[in-house]
Structures are given as C-alpha cells and as structure tokens.
PDB file of C-alpha atoms and ligand atoms in Angstrom:
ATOM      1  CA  UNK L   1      64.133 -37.860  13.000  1.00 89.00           C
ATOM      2  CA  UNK L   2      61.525 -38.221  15.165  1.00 92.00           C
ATOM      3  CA  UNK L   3      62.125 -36.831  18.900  1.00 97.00           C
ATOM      4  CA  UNK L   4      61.658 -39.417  22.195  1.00 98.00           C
ATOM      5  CA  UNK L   5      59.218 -37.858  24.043  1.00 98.00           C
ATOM      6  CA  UNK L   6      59.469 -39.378  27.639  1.00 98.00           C
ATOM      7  CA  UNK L   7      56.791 -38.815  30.033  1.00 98.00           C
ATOM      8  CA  UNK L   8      56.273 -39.113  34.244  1.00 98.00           C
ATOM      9  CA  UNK L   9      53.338 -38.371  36.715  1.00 98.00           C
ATOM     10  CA  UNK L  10      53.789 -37.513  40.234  1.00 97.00           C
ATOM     11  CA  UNK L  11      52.960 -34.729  42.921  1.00 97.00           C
ATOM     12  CA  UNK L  12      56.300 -33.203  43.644  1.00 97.00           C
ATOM     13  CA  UNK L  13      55.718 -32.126  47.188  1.00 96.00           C
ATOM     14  CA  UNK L  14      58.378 -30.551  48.928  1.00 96.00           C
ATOM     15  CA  UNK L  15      60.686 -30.746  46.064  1.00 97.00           C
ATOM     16  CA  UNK L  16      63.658 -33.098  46.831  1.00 96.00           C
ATOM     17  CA  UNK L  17      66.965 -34.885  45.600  1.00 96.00           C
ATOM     18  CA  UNK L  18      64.642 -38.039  45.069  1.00 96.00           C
ATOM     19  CA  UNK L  19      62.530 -36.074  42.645  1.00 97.00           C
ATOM     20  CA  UNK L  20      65.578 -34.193  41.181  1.00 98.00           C
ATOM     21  CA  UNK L  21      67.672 -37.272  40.062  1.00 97.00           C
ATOM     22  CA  UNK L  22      64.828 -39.134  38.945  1.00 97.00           C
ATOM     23  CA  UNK L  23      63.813 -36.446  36.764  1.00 98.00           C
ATOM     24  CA  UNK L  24      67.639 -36.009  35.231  1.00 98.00           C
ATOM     25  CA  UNK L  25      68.033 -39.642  34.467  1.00 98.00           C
ATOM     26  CA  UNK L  26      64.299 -39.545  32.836  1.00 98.00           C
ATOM     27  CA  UNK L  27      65.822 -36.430  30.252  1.00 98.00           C
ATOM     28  CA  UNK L  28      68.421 -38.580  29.782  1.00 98.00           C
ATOM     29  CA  UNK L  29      66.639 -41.391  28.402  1.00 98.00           C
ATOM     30  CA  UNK L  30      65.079 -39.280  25.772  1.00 98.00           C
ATOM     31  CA  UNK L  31      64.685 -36.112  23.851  1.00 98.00           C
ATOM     32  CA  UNK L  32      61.877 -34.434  25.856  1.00 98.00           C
ATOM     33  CA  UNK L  33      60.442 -35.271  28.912  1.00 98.00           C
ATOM     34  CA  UNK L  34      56.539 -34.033  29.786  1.00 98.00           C
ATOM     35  CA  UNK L  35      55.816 -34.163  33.692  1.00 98.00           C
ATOM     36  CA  UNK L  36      52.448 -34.285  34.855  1.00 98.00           C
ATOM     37  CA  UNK L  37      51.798 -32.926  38.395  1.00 98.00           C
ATOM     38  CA  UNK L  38      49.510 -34.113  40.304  1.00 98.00           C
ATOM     39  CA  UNK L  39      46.848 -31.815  41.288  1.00 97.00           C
ATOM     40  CA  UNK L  40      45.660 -31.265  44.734  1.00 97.00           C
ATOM     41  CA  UNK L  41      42.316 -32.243  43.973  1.00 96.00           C
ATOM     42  CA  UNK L  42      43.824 -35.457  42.518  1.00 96.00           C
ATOM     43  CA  UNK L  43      46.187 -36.052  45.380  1.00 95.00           C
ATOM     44  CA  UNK L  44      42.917 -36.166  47.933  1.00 94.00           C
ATOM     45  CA  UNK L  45      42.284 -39.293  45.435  1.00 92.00           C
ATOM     46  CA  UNK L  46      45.177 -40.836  46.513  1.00 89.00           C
ATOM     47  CA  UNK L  47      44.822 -39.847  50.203  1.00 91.00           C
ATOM     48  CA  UNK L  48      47.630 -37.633  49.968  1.00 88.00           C
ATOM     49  CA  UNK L  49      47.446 -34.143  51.744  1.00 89.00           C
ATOM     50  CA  UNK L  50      49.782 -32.183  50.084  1.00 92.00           C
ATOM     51  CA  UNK L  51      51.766 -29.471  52.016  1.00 94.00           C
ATOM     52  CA  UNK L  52      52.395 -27.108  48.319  1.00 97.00           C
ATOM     53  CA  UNK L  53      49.799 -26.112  46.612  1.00 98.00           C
ATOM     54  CA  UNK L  54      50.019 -27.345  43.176  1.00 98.00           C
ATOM     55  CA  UNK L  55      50.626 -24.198  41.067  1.00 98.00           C
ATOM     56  CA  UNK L  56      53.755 -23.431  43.073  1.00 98.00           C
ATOM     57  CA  UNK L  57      55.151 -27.235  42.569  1.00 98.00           C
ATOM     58  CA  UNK L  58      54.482 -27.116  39.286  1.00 98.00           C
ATOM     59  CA  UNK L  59      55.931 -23.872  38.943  1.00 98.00           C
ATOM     60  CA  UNK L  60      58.893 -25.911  40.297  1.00 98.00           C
ATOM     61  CA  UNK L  61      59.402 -28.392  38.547  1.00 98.00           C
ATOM     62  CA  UNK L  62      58.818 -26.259  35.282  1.00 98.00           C
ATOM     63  CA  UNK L  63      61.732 -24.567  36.661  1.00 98.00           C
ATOM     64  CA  UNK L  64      64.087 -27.782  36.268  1.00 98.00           C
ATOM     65  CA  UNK L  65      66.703 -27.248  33.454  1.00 98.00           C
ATOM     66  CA  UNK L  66      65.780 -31.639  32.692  1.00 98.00           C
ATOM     67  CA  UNK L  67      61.483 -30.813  32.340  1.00 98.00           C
ATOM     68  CA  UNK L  68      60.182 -29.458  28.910  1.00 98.00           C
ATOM     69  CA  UNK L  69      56.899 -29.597  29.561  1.00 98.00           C
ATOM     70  CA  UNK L  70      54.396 -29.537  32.218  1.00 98.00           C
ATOM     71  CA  UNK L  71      51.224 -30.207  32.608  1.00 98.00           C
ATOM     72  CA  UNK L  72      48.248 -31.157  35.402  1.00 98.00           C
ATOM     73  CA  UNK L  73      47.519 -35.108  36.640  1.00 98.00           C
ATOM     74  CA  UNK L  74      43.716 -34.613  37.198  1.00 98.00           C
ATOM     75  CA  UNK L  75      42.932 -38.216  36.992  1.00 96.00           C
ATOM     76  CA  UNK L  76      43.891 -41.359  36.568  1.00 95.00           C
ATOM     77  CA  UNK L  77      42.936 -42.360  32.875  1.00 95.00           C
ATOM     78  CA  UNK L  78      44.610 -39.410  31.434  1.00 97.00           C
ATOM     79  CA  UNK L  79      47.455 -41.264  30.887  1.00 98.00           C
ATOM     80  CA  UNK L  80      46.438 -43.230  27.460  1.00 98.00           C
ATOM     81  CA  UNK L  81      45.336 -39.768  25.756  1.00 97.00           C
ATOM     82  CA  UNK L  82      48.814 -38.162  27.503  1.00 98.00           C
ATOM     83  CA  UNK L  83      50.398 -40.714  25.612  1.00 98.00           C
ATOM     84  CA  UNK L  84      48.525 -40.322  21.993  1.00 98.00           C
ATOM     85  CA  UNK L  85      48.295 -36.959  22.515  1.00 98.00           C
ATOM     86  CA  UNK L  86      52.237 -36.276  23.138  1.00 98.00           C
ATOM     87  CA  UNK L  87      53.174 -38.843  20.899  1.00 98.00           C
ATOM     88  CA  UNK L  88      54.877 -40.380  24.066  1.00 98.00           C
ATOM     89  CA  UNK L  89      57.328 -43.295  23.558  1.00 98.00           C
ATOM     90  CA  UNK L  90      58.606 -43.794  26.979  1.00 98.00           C
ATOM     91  CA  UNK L  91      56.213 -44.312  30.304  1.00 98.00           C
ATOM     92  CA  UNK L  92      58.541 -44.208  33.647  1.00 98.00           C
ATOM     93  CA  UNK L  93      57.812 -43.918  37.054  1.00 97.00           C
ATOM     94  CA  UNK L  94      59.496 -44.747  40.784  1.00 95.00           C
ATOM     95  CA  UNK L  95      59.735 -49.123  41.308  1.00 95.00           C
ATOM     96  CA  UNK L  96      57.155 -47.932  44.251  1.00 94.00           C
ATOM     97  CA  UNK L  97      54.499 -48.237  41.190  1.00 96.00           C
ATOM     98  CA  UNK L  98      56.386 -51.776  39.951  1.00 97.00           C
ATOM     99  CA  UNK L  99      53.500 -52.818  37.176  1.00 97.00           C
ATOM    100  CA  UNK L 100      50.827 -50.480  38.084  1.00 97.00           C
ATOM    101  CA  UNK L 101      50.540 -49.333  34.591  1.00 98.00           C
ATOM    102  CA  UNK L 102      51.792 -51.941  32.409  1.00 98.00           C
ATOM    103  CA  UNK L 103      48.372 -51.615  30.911  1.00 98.00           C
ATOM    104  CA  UNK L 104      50.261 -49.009  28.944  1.00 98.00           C
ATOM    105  CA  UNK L 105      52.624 -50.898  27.212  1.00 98.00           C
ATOM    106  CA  UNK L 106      50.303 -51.166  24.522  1.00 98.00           C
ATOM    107  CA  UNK L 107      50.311 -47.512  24.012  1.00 98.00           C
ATOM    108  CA  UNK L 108      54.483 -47.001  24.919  1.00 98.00           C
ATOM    109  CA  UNK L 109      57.322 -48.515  26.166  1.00 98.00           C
ATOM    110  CA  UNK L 110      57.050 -48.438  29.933  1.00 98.00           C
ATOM    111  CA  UNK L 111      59.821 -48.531  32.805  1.00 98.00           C
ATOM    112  CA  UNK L 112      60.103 -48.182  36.622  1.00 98.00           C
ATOM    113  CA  UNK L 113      63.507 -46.895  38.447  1.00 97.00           C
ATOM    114  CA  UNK L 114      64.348 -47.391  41.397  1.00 96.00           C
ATOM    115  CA  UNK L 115      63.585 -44.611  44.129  1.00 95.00           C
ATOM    116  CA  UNK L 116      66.455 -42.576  45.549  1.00 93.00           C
ATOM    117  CA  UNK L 117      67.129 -44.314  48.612  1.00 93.00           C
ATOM    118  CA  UNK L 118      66.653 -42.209  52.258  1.00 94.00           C
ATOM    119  CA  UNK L 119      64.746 -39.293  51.155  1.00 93.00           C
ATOM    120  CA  UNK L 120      61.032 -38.816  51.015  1.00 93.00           C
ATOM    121  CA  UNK L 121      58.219 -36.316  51.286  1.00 91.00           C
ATOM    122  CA  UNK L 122      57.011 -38.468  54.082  1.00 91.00           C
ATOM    123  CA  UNK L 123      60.613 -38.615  55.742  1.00 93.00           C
ATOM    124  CA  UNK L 124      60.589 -34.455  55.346  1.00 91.00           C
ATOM    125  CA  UNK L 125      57.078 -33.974  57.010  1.00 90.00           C
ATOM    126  CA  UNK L 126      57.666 -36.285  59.977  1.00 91.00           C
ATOM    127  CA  UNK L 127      61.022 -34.421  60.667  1.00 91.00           C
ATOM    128  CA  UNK L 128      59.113 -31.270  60.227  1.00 89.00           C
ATOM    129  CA  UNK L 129      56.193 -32.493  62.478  1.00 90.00           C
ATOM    130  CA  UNK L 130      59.190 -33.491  65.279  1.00 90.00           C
ATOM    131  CA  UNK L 131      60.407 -29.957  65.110  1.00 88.00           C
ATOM    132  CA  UNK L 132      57.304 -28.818  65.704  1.00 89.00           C
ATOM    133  CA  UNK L 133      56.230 -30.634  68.659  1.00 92.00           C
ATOM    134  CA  UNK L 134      59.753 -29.540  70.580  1.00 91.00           C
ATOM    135  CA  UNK L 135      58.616 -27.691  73.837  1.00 93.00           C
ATOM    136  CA  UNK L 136      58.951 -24.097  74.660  1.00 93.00           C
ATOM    137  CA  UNK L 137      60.617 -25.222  77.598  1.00 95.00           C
ATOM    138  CA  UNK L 138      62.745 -27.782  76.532  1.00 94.00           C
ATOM    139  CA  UNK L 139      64.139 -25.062  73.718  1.00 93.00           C
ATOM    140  CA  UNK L 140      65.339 -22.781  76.661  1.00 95.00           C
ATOM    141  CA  UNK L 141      66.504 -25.528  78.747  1.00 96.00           C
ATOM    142  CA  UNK L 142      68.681 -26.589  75.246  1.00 95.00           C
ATOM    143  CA  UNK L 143      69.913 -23.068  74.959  1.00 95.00           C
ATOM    144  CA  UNK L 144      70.544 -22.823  78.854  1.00 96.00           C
ATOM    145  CA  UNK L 145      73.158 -25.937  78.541  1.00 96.00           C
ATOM    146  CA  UNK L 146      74.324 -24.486  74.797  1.00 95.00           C
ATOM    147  CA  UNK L 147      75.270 -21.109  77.213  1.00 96.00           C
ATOM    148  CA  UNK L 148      77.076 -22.705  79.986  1.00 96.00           C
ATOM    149  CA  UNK L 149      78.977 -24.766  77.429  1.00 95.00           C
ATOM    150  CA  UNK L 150      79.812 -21.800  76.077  1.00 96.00           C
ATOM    151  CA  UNK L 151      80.848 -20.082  78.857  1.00 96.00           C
ATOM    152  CA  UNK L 152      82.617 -23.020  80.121  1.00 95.00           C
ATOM    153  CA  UNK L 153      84.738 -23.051  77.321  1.00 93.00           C
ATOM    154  CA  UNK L 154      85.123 -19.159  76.873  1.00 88.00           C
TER     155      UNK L 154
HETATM  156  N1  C2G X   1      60.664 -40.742  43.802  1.00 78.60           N
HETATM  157  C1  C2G X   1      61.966 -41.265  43.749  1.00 78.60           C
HETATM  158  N2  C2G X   1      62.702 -41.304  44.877  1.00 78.60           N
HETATM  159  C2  C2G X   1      62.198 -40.826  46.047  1.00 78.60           C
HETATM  160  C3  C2G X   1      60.895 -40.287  46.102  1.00 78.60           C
HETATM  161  C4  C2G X   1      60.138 -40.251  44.944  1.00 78.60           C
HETATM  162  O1  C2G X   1      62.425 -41.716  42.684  1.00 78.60           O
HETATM  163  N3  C2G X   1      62.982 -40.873  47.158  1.00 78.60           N
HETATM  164  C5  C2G X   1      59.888 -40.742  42.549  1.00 78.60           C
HETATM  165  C6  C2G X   1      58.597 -41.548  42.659  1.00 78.60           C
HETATM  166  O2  C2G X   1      58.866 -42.931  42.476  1.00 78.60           O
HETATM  167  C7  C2G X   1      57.776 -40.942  41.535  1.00 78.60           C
HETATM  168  C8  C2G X   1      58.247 -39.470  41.524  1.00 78.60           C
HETATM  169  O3  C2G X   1      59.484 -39.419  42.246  1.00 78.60           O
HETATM  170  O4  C2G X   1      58.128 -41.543  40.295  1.00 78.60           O
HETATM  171  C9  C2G X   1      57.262 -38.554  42.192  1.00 78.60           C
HETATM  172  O5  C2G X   1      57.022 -39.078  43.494  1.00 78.60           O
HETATM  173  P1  C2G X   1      55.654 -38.632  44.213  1.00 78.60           P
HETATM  174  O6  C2G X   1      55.543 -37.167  44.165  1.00 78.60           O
HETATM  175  O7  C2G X   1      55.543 -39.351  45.520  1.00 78.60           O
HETATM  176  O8  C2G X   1      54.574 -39.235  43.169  1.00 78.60           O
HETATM  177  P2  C2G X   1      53.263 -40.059  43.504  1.00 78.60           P
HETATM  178  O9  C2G X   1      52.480 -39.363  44.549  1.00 78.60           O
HETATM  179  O10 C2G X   1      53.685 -41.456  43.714  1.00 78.60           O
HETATM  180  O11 C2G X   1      52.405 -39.886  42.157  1.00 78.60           O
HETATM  181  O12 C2G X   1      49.831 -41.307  38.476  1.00 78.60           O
HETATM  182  C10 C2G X   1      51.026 -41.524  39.202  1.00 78.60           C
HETATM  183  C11 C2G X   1      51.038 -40.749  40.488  1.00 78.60           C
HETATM  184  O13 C2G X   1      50.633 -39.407  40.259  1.00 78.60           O
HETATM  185  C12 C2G X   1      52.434 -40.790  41.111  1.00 78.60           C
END
C-alpha cells in the first residue's frame, strides 16, 4: 500500500508551539511528512530577515519526532517537482497562505490550517526587541524597588 507522503514549506524561525502543533497535526494526516525550510537566501525573497541561520533551523526541525524528511525551500517553483519528485499527495500550509497555491491541486490534494492563535516569530522578536531597549538605568531603578520590597517584607 502506497504511503501518504504529506508535504509543508516554511522558515521555522525561532522554533515555536505554532510551528510544533502544526507540524504534529500535518504527520497525522499522513504517513510521512517532507518539510522544506526556507533558506535564508530565499527568505530575503520574501523580505524576511531571519534571526537563525538556516542550517541550525533545519537542524531543528529535523529533530522533531512528527518530520521525516527535510529538505531546502530555495525558490518558489520548486514546489511542482517537490511534489512529482516525492510522490507527494497532500500540500498544507498555515490559512495565512488561504489559496496561494491552489495552482497545485493539479499536482496534489492541497489544504490550509488554521495558525495557532497568539504566537508568532514576529510576536517573539518584538518582545525580544522591548527587552532590549530597557535602560541601564531603569534596570537598577527596578532592582532598587525589587530590594526595598524585599527588605520591607524581610
Ligand atoms: N504557523 C502556524 N501558526 C503560527 C505561526 C506559523 O500554524 N502561530 C505556520 C504557518 O502558517 C506556516 C508554518 O507554520 O504554515 C511556518 O510558518 P513560517 O515559518 O512563518 O513560514 P512562511 O515564512 O510563511 O513560509 O513557500 C511557503 C513559504 O516558505 C512559507
């Protein structure tokens, strides 16, 4: 009996929960499941800067018990020859691509799922980028008050 081979395309910055339960219910809709990583070359394409390098998130992901197989994103018409290639039978990808490649339902059956809700790369960088921009001075005045609470209820 033929395996389902399922496939998905992404960059997998900052590996989080939103990538992690996407990836789980993707192995669960098939036999095998092939992610392609965006590369960071590619990700300039699509005016992302990414923050990991890509051998060490697709290190990661390879890592994740649900992902058989990984391989690069270098462009964006890889995906028909991904799909002959692979013998692919199932396209999916986050609702934030909603018919962005139903060209390639003539190749495979193709899906989009819904994003994980409250988590992002984006979200992750901008609380990163807030950290960041905390004063000196406003981190010794915080541990100044943290001390006198301390003592005060010592
Ligand atoms: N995702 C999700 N929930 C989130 C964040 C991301 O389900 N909270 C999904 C996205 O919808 C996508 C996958 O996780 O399916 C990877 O997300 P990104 O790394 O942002 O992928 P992207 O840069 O959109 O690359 O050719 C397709 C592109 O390479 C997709």
């Amino acid at each position: 009996m033929k395996k389902k081979i399922v496939i998905t395309y992404g960059t997998f910055d900052m590996f989080h929960i939103g990538h992690l339960k996407l990836l789980k219910r993707l192995k669960s809709m098939g036999d095998e499941l092939i992610v392609a990583v965006s590369t960071d070359e590619f990700n300039l394409g699509k005016g992302k800067k990414t923050l990991i390098p890509y051998d060490q998130r697709a290190e990661i992901v390879a890592a994740i018990q649900y992902v058989d197989k990984v391989l690069p994103e270098t462009c964006w018409e890889q995906k028909v020859s991904d799909i002959k290639k692979f013998g692919v039978d199932l396209f999916v990808i986050g609702d934030d691509w909603q018919g962005k490649f139903d060209f390639l339902k003539e190749y495979c059956e193709v899906m989009y799922l819904a994003r994980t809700e409250g988590v992002s790369t984006t979200m992750l960088k901008d609380s990163l980028s807030a950290i960041k921009k905390i004063s000196k001075e406003d981190l010794i005045n915080a541990l100044d008050i943290l001390e006198r609470l301390r003592n005060d209820l010592a």
